[in-house]
Coordinates of C-alpha atoms in Angstrom, one line a residue:
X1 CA 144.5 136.5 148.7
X2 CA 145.5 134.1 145.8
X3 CA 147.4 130.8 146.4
X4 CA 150.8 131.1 145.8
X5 CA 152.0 128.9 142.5
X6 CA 154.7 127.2 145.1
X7 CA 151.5 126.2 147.7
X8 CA 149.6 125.1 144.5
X9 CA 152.3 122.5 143.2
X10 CA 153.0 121.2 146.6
X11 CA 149.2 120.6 146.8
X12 CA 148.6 119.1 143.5
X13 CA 151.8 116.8 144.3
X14 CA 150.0 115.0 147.2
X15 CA 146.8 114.2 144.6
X16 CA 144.9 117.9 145.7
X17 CA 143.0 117.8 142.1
X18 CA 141.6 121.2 143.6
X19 CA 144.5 122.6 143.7
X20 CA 145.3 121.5 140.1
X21 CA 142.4 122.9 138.9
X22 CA 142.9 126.6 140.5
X23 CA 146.4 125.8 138.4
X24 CA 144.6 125.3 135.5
X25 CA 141.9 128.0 136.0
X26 CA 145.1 130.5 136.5
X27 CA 147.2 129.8 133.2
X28 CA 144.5 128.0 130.9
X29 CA 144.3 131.4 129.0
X30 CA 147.6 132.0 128.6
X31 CA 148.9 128.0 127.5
X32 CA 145.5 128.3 124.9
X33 CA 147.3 131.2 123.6
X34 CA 150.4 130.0 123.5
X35 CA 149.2 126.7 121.7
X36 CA 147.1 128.9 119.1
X37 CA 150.1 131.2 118.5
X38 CA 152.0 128.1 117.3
X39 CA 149.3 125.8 115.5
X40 CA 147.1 129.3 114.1
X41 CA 143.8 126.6 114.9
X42 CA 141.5 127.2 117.7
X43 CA 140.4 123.5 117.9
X44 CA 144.3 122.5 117.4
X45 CA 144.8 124.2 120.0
X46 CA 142.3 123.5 122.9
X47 CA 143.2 120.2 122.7
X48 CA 147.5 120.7 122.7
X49 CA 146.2 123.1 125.5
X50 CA 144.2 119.8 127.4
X51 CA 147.3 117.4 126.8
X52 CA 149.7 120.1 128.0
X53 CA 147.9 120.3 131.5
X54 CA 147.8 116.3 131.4
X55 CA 151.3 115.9 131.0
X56 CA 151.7 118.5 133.6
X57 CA 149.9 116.3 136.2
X58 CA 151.5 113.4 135.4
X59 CA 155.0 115.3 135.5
X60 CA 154.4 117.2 138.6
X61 CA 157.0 115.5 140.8
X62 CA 159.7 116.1 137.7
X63 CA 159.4 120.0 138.6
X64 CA 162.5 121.0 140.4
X65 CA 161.6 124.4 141.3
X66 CA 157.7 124.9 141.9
X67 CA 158.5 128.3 141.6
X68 CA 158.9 128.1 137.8
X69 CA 155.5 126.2 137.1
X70 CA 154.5 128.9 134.4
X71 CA 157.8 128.6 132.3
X72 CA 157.5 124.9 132.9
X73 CA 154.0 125.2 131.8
X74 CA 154.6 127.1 128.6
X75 CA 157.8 124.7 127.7
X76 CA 155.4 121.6 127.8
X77 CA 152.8 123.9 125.4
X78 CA 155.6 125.2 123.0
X79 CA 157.0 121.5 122.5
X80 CA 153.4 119.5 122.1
X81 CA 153.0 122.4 119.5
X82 CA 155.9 122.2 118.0
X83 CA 155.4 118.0 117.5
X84 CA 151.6 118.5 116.4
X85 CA 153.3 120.8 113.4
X86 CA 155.8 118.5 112.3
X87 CA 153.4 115.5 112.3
X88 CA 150.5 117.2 110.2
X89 CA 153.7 118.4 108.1
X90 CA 154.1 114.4 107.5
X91 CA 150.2 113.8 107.3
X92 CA 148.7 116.1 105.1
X93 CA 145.0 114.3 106.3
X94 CA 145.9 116.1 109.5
X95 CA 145.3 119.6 108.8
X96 CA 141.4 117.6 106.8
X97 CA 140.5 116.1 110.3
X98 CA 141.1 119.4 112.0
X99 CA 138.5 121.2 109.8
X100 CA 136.3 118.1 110.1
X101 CA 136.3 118.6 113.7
X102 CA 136.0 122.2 113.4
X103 CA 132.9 121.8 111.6
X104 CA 131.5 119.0 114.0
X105 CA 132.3 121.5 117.2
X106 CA 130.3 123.9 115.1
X107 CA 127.1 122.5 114.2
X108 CA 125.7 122.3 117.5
X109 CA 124.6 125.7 117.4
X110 CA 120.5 126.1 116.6
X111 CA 121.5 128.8 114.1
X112 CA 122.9 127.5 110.9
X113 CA 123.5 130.8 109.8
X114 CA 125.4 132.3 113.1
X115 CA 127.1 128.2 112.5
X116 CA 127.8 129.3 109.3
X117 CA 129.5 132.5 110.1
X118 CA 131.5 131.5 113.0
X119 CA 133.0 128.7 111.3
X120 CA 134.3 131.7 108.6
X121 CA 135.3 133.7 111.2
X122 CA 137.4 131.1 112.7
X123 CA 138.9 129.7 109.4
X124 CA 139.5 133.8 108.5
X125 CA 141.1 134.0 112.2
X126 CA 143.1 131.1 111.6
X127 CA 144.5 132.0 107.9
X128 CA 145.5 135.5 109.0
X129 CA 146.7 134.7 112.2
X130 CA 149.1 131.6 110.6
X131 CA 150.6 134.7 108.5
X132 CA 152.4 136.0 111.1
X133 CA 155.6 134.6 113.1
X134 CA 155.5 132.5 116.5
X135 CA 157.3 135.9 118.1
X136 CA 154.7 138.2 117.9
X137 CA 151.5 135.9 117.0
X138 CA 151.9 135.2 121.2
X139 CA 151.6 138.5 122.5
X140 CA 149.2 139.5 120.2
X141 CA 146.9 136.7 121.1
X142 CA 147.5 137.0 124.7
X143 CA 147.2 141.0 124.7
X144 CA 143.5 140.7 123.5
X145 CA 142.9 137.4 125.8
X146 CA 144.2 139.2 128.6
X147 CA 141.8 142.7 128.6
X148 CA 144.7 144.0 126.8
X149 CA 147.0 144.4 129.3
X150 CA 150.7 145.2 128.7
X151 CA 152.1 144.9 131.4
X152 CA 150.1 141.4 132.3
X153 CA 151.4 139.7 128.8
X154 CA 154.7 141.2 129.7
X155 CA 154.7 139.4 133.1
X156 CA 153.1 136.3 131.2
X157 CA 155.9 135.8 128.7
X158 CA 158.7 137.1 131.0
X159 CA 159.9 140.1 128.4
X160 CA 160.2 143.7 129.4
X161 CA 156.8 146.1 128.9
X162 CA 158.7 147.7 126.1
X163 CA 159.3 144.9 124.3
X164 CA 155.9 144.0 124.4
X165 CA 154.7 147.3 122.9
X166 CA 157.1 146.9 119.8
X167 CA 155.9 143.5 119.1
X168 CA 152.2 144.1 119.5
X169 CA 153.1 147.5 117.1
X170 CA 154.4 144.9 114.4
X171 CA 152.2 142.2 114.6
X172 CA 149.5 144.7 114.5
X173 CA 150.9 146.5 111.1
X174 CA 151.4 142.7 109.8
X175 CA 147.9 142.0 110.8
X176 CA 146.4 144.4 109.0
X177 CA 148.6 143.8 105.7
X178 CA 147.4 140.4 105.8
X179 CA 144.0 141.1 105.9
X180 CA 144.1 143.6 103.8
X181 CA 145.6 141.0 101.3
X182 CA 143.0 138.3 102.3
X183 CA 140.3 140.8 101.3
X184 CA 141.7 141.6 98.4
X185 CA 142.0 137.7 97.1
X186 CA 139.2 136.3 98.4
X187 CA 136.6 139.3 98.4
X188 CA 137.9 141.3 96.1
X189 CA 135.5 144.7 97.4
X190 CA 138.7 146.8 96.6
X191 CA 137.4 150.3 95.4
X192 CA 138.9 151.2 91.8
X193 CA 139.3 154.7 92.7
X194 CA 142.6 156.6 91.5
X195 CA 144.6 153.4 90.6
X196 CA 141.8 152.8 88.7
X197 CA 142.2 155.7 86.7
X198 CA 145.8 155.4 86.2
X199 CA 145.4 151.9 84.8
X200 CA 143.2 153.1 82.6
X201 CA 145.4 156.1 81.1
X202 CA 148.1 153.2 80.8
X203 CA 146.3 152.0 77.8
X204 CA 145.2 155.3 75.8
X205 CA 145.9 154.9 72.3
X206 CA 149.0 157.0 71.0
X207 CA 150.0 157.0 67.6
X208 CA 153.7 156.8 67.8
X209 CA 154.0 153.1 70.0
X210 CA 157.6 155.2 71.1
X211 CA 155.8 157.9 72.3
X212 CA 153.2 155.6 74.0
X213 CA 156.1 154.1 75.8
X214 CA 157.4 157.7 76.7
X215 CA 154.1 159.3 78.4
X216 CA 152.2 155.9 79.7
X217 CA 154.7 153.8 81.2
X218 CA 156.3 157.0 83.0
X219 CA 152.6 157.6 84.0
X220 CA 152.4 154.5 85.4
X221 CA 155.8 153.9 86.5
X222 CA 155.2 156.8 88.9
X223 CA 151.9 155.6 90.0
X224 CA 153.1 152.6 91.4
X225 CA 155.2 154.1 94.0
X226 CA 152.7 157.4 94.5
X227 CA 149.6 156.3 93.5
X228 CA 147.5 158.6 95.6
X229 CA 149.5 161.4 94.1
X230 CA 149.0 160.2 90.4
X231 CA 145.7 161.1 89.6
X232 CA 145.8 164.4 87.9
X233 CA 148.8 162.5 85.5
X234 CA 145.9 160.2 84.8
X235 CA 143.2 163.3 83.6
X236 CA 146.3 165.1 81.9
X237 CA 147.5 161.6 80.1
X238 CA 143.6 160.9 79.3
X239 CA 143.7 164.5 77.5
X240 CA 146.8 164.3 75.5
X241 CA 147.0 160.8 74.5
X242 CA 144.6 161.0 71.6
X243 CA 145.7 164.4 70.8
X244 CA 149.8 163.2 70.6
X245 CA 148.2 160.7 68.4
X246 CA 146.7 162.8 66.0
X247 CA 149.3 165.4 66.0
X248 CA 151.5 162.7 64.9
X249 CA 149.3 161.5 62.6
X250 CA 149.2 165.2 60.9
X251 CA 152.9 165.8 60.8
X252 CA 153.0 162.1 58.8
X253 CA 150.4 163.0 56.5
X254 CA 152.2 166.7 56.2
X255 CA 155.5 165.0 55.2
X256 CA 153.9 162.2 53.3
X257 CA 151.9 164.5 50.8
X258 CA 155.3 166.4 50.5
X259 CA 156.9 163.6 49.1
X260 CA 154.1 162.4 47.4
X261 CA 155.1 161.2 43.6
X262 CA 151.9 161.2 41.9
X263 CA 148.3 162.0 42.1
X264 CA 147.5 158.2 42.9
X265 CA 149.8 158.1 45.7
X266 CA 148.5 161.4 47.1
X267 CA 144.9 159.8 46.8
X268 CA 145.8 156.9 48.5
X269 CA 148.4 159.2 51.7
X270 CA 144.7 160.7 52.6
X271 CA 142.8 157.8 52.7
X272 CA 145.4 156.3 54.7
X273 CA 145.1 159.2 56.8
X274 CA 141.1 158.7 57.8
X275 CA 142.2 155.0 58.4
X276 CA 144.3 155.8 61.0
X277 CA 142.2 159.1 62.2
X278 CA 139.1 156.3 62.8
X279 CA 141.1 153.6 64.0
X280 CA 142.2 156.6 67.0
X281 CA 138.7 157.9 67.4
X282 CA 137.4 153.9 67.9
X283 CA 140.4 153.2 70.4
X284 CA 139.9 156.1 72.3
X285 CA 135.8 155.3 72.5
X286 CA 136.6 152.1 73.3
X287 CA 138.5 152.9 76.6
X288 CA 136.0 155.9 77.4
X289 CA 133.3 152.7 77.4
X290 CA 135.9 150.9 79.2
X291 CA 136.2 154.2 82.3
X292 CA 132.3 154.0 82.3
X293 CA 131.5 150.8 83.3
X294 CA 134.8 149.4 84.1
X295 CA 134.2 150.2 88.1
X296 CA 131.8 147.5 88.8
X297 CA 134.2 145.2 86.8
X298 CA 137.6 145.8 88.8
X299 CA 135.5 145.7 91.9
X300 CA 133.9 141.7 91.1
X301 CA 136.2 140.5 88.3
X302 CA 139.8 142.7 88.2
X303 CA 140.8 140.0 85.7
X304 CA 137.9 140.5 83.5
X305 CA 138.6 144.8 83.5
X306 CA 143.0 143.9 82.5
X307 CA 141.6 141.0 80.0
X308 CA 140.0 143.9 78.1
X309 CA 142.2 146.6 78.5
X310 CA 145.0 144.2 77.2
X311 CA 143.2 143.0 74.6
X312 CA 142.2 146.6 73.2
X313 CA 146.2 147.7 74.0
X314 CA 147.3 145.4 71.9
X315 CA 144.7 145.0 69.4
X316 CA 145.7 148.8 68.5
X317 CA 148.8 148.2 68.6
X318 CA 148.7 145.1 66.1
X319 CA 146.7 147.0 63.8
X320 CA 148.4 150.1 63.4
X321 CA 151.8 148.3 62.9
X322 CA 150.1 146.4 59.9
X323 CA 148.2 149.3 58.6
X324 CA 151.8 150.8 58.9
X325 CA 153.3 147.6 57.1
X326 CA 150.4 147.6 54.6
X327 CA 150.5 151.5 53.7
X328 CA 154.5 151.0 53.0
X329 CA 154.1 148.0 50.7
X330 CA 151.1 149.7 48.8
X331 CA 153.2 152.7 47.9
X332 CA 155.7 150.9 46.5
X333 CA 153.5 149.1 44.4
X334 CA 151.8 152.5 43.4
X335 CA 155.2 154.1 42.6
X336 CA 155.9 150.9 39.9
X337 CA 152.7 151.0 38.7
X338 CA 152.7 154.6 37.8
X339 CA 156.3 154.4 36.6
X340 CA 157.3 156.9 39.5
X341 CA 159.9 155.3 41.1
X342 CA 162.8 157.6 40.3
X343 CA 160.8 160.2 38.6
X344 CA 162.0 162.8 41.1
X345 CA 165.8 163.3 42.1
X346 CA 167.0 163.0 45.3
X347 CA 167.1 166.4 45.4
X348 CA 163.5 167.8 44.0
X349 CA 162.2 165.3 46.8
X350 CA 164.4 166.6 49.6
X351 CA 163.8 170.1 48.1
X352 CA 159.5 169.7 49.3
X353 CA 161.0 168.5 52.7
X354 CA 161.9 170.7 55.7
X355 CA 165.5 171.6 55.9
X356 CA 166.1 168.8 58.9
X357 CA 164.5 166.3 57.2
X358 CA 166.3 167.0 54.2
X359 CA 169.5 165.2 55.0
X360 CA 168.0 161.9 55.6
X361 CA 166.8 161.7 51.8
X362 CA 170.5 160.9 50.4
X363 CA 171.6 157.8 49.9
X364 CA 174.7 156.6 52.3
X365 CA 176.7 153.5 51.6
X366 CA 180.2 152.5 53.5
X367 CA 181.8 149.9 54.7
X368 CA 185.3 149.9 56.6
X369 CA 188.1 148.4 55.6
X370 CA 188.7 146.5 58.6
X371 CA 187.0 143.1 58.9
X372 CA 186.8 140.5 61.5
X373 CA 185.3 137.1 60.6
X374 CA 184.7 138.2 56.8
X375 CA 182.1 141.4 57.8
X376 CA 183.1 144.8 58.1
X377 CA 183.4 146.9 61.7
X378 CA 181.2 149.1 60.9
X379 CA 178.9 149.1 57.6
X380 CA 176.0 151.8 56.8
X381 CA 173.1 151.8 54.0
X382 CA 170.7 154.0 54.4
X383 CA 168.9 154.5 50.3
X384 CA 166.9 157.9 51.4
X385 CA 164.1 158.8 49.3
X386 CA 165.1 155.5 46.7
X387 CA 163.7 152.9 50.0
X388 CA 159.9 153.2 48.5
X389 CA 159.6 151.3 45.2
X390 CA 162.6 149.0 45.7
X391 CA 161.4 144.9 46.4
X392 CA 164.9 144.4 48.7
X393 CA 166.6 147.3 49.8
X394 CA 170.5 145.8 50.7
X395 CA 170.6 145.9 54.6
X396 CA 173.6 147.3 56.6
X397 CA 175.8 144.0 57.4
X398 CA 178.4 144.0 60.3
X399 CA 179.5 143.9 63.4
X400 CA 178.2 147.6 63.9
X401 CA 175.5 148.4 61.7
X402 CA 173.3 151.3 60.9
X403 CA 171.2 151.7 57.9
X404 CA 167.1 151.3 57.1
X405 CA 168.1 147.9 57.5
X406 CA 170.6 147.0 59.7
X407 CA 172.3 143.1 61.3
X408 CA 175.1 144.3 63.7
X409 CA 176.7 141.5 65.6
X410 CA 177.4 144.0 68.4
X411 CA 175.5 146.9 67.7
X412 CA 172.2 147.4 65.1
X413 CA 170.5 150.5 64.0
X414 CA 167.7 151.1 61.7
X415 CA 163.8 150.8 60.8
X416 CA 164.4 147.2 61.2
X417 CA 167.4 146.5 63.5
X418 CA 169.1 142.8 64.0
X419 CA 172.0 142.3 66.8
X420 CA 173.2 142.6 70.0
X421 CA 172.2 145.6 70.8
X422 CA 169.2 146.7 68.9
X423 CA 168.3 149.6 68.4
X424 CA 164.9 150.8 66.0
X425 CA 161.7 150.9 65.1
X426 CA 161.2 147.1 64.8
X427 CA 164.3 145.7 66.8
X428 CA 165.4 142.3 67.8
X429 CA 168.2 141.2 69.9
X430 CA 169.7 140.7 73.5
X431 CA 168.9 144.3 74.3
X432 CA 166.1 145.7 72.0
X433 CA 165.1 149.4 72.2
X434 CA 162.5 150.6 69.9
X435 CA 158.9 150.7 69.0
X436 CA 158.5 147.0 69.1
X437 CA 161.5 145.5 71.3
X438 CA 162.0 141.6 71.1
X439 CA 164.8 139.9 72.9
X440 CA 165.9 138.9 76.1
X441 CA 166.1 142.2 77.5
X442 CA 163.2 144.4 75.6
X443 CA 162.1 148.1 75.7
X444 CA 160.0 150.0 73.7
X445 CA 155.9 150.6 73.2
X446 CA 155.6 147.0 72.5
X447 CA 158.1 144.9 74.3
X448 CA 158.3 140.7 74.5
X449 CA 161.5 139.6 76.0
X450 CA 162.5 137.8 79.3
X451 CA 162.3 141.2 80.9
X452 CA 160.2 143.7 79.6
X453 CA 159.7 147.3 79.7
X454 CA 157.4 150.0 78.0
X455 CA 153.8 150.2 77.0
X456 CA 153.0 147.3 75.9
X457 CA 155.5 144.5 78.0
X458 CA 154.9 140.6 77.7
X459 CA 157.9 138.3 79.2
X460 CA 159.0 136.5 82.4
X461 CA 159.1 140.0 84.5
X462 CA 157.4 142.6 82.7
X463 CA 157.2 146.9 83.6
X464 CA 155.0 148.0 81.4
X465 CA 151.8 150.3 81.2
X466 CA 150.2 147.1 80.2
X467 CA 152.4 144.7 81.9
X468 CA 151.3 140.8 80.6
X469 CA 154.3 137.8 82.6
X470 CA 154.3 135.0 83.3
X471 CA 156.4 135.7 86.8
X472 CA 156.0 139.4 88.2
X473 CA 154.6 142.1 86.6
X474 CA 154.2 146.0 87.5
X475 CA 152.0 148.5 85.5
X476 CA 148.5 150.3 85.0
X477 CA 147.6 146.7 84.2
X478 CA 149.6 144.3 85.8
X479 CA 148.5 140.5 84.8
X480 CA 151.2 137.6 85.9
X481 CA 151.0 134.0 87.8
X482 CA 152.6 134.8 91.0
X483 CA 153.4 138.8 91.8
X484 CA 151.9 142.0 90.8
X485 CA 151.9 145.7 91.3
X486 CA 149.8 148.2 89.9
X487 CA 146.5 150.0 89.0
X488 CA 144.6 146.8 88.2
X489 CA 146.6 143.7 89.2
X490 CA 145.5 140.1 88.7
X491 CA 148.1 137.4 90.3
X492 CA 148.3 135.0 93.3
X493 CA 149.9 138.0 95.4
X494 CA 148.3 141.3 93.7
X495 CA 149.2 144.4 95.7
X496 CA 150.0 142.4 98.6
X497 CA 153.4 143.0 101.1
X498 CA 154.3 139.4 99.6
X499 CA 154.1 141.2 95.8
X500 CA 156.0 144.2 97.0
X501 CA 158.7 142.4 98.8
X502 CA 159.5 140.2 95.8
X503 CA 159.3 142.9 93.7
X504 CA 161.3 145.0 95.3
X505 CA 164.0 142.3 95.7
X506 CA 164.0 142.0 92.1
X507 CA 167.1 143.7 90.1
X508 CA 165.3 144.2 86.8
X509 CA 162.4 145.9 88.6
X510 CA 164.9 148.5 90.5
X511 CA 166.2 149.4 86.8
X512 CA 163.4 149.7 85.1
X513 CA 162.0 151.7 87.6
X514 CA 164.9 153.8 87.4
X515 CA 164.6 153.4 83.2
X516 CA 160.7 154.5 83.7
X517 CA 161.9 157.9 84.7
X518 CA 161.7 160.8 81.7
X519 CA 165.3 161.3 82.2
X520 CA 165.8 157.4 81.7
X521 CA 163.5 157.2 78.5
X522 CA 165.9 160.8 76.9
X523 CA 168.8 159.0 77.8
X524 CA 168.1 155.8 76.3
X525 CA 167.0 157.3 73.1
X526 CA 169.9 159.5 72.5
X527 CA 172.6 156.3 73.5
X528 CA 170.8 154.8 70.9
X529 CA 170.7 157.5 68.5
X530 CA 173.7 158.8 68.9
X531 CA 175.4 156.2 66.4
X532 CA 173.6 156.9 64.2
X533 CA 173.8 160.9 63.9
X534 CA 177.8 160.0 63.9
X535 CA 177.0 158.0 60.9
X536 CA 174.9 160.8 59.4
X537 CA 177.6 163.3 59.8
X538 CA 180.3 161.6 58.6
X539 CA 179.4 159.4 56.1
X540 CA 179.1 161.8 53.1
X541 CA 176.0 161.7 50.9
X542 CA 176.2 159.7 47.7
X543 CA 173.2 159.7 44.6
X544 CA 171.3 157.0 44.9
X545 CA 171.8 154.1 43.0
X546 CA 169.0 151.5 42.6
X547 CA 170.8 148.5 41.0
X548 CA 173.7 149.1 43.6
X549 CA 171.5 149.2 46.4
X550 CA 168.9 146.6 45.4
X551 CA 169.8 142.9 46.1

């Protein structure tokens, strides 16, 4: 029958070493624990664990009530932990000696290899364990040193059974987040598998960068929170991004030989047209190379597989705008040198058009009479089939503006749109919302902004099927310093449970998610169209004018 704790102190007391040692033998396990559970080092710890018994033996005749030797015990364990923390807080050489010494305790094994992998083990053990908080770091160390008894750690740390079962529960599911992480950063064996898929389809080339930002970033937006159930989004987005790319590219073409002036600029509309049909086909092969052998790459260098992906995004991106840019400028150029500039009425050009396209080819000027600050509420210029051929078109200037060019204090809408709220093709402001959004808030295919959102997003926080920041980022690729979320992440904390929680924290990230949705996307385009299909209806249509519109 076992000694009694109360027999054992009263033994020990008189100078029975014995009897101190049976004390030790019975509760050695459970102060190492204890001391490992504070410090996360199993060196650290034997030796808080040695001075803890020490002090004891020296203390002994301090204990009032032999009875309580074990919460005595782990008092005297907690508080020795508790000091060696805040001193190697204070010495940072500390923590150096302790590896030191780890490495010295480990090199008297024969085996340098089974040295070799202990001493990983441990510093693995250590790491992950450190993770997790005092509260359930002790049961779970004692559960596993105890022959994983419940009801024994319970009885050790003086808490009900239950109570022990839902820490040991949480510490496990933090356990195993943590390693998970730790394998993800330091071995990165990860399989690509779906997520890989879906970071892929984040960067198919579309040739509208709107509609890119429509079908991708919803894609991927959805992904993040479902990936397992995302992949078939990926196949379908895989099939129909180079197809809404070159339906778009035929409905241009279609309404671009319509309009056409001359046989030169008809010439030049279908060589533009096998530009941009190669410039697809090489994107799109580009990323099928990129699916191919892009596996062993997210699997041994993740940062390597988003480098390229983002790279090949954007390099699309860049040169389609400036084919776009370039195409504009040399049909104006082929309309003066052909003498063609107003050879056709408004009317004979609207007439080639479809009857919904027909509208937008007058000429609409206004200004309102009331002014604030010397500009006009409201002003719209929109010069209709006259834009092509003109050197400076006169923008739309006010505090709402709406027009091919448009600088809104407030508001802005247009190809190129300036203000507050912008809202176009090419649109800068606090809130831009377009094909190419810059400001502090941006959407649009290609967004740069504090906080950015779409298909192509580079800022502080960034949502984006190819999300580039320098903070937190969530996407298909997701690069950024600290957090990030997605297909193919490359951060300090990718896809981790520190990532997630940040992320989730995050305001701009709730809203964009939100935003991401296909009812988000149709309702931001028609809040931001909307002014402008007032303006349309009500501001009647006027001929155009070259030397009034020209400035």
């Amino acid at each position: 029958m076992a000694t009694s704790d109360l027999t054992l102190v009263d033994q020990a007391r008189q100078g029975n070493r014995q009897a101190f040692a049976e004390i030790v033998g019975r509760y050695q396990t459970l102060i190492c624990s204890i001391a490992y559970a504070r410090t996360g080092n199993l060196h650290t710890s034997e030796e808080i664990a040695q001075d803890t018994f020490i002090a004891a033996w020296n203390s002994l005749k301090t204990l009032r009530e032999p009875g309580q030797l074990r919460p005595w015990l782990c008092g005297i364990v907690r508080n020795l932990a508790n000091d060696r923390n805040r001193r190697q807080t204070r010495d940072v050489l500390a923590s150096a000696d302790a590896i030191v010494a780890d490495q010295v305790a480990s090199s008297t094994s024969d085996d340098p290899a089974a040295t070799t992998l202990a001493q990983e083990e441990t510093e693995l053990l250590d790491r992950t364990l450190a993770s997790l908080p005092p509260t359930y770091r002790e049961p779970l160390v004692l559960f596993y040193r105890e022959q994983q008894s419940v009801a024994r750690v319970a009885e050790l740390l003086d808490l009900s059974p239950n109570a022990v079962k839902q820490r040991l529960s949480r510490g496990r599911e933090m356990l195993r987040s943590e390693i998970a992480a730790v394998v993800e950063r330091g071995l990165l064996r990860s399989s690509p598998g779906r997520a890989f898929t879906l970071g892929v389809v984040a960067a198919l080339p579309i040739i509208s960068t709107t509609a890119k930002a429509a079908t991708v970033t919803i894609t991927t937006a959805k992904g993040v929170g479902a990936m397992s159930s995302a992949a078939w989004l990926g196949y379908l987005g895989a099939l129909l991004g180079p197809a809404a790319g070159l339906l778009g590219g035929w409905f241009g073409y279609t309404m671009s030989m319509r309009s056409a002036r001359s046989d030169a600029e008809r010439s030049f509309i279908r060589k533009l047209m096998l530009i941009i049909m190669v410039l697809i086909v090489c994107s799109t092969t580009a990323m099928g190379v990129l699916i191919t052998f892009g596996q062993q790459w997210s699997a041994t260098n993740p940062g390597l597989l988003a480098g390229a992906i983002s790279v090949l995004a954007i390099g699309y991106v860049a040169m389609l705008g400036g084919t776009i840019v370039w195409a504009n400028v040399r049909i104006a150029q082929i309309r003066r040198d052909t003498q063609t500039v107003e050879s056709l009425s408004t009317d004979e050009v609207a007439a080639r058009l479809p009857a919904a396209m027909r509208d937008l080819q007058h000429c609409r000027s206004y200004d309102s009479p009331w002014r604030l600050l010397g500009l006009p509420l409201v002003s719209v210029r929109f010069h209709g089939a006259s834009a092509y051929g003109q050197q400076r078109l006169r923008p739309a200037v006010g505090w709402i503006a709406i027009g091919d060019k448009a600088y809104g204090i407030l508001f802005a809408c247009g190809s190129v749109a300036v203000g507050g709220f912008a809202f176009g093709a090419i649109s800068i402001g606090l809130l831009a919302f377009g094909g190419m959004g810059i400001g502090a808030l941006a959407l649009g295919g290609v967004a740069i902004g504090a906080w950015a959102s779409g298909g192509i997003g580079m800022g502080w926080y960034s949502f984006a099927g190819v999300a580039l920041a320098w903070k937190a980022a969530i996407g298909g690729i997701a690069v950024a310093r600290e957090y990030a979320l997605g297909g193919i992440p490359v951060a300090t904390h990718a896809n981790s449970d520190v990532a997630k929680a940040f992320i989730e924290a995050s305001p701009f990230f709730r809203w964009a998610g939100m935003l991401m949705s296909p009812w988000g996307w149709f309702g931001a385009v028609i809040v931001g169209m909307l002014p402008m299909l007032v303006a349309l209806r009500l501001v009647p249509p006027q001929e155009c004018n070259s030397t009034a519109d020209a400035k």
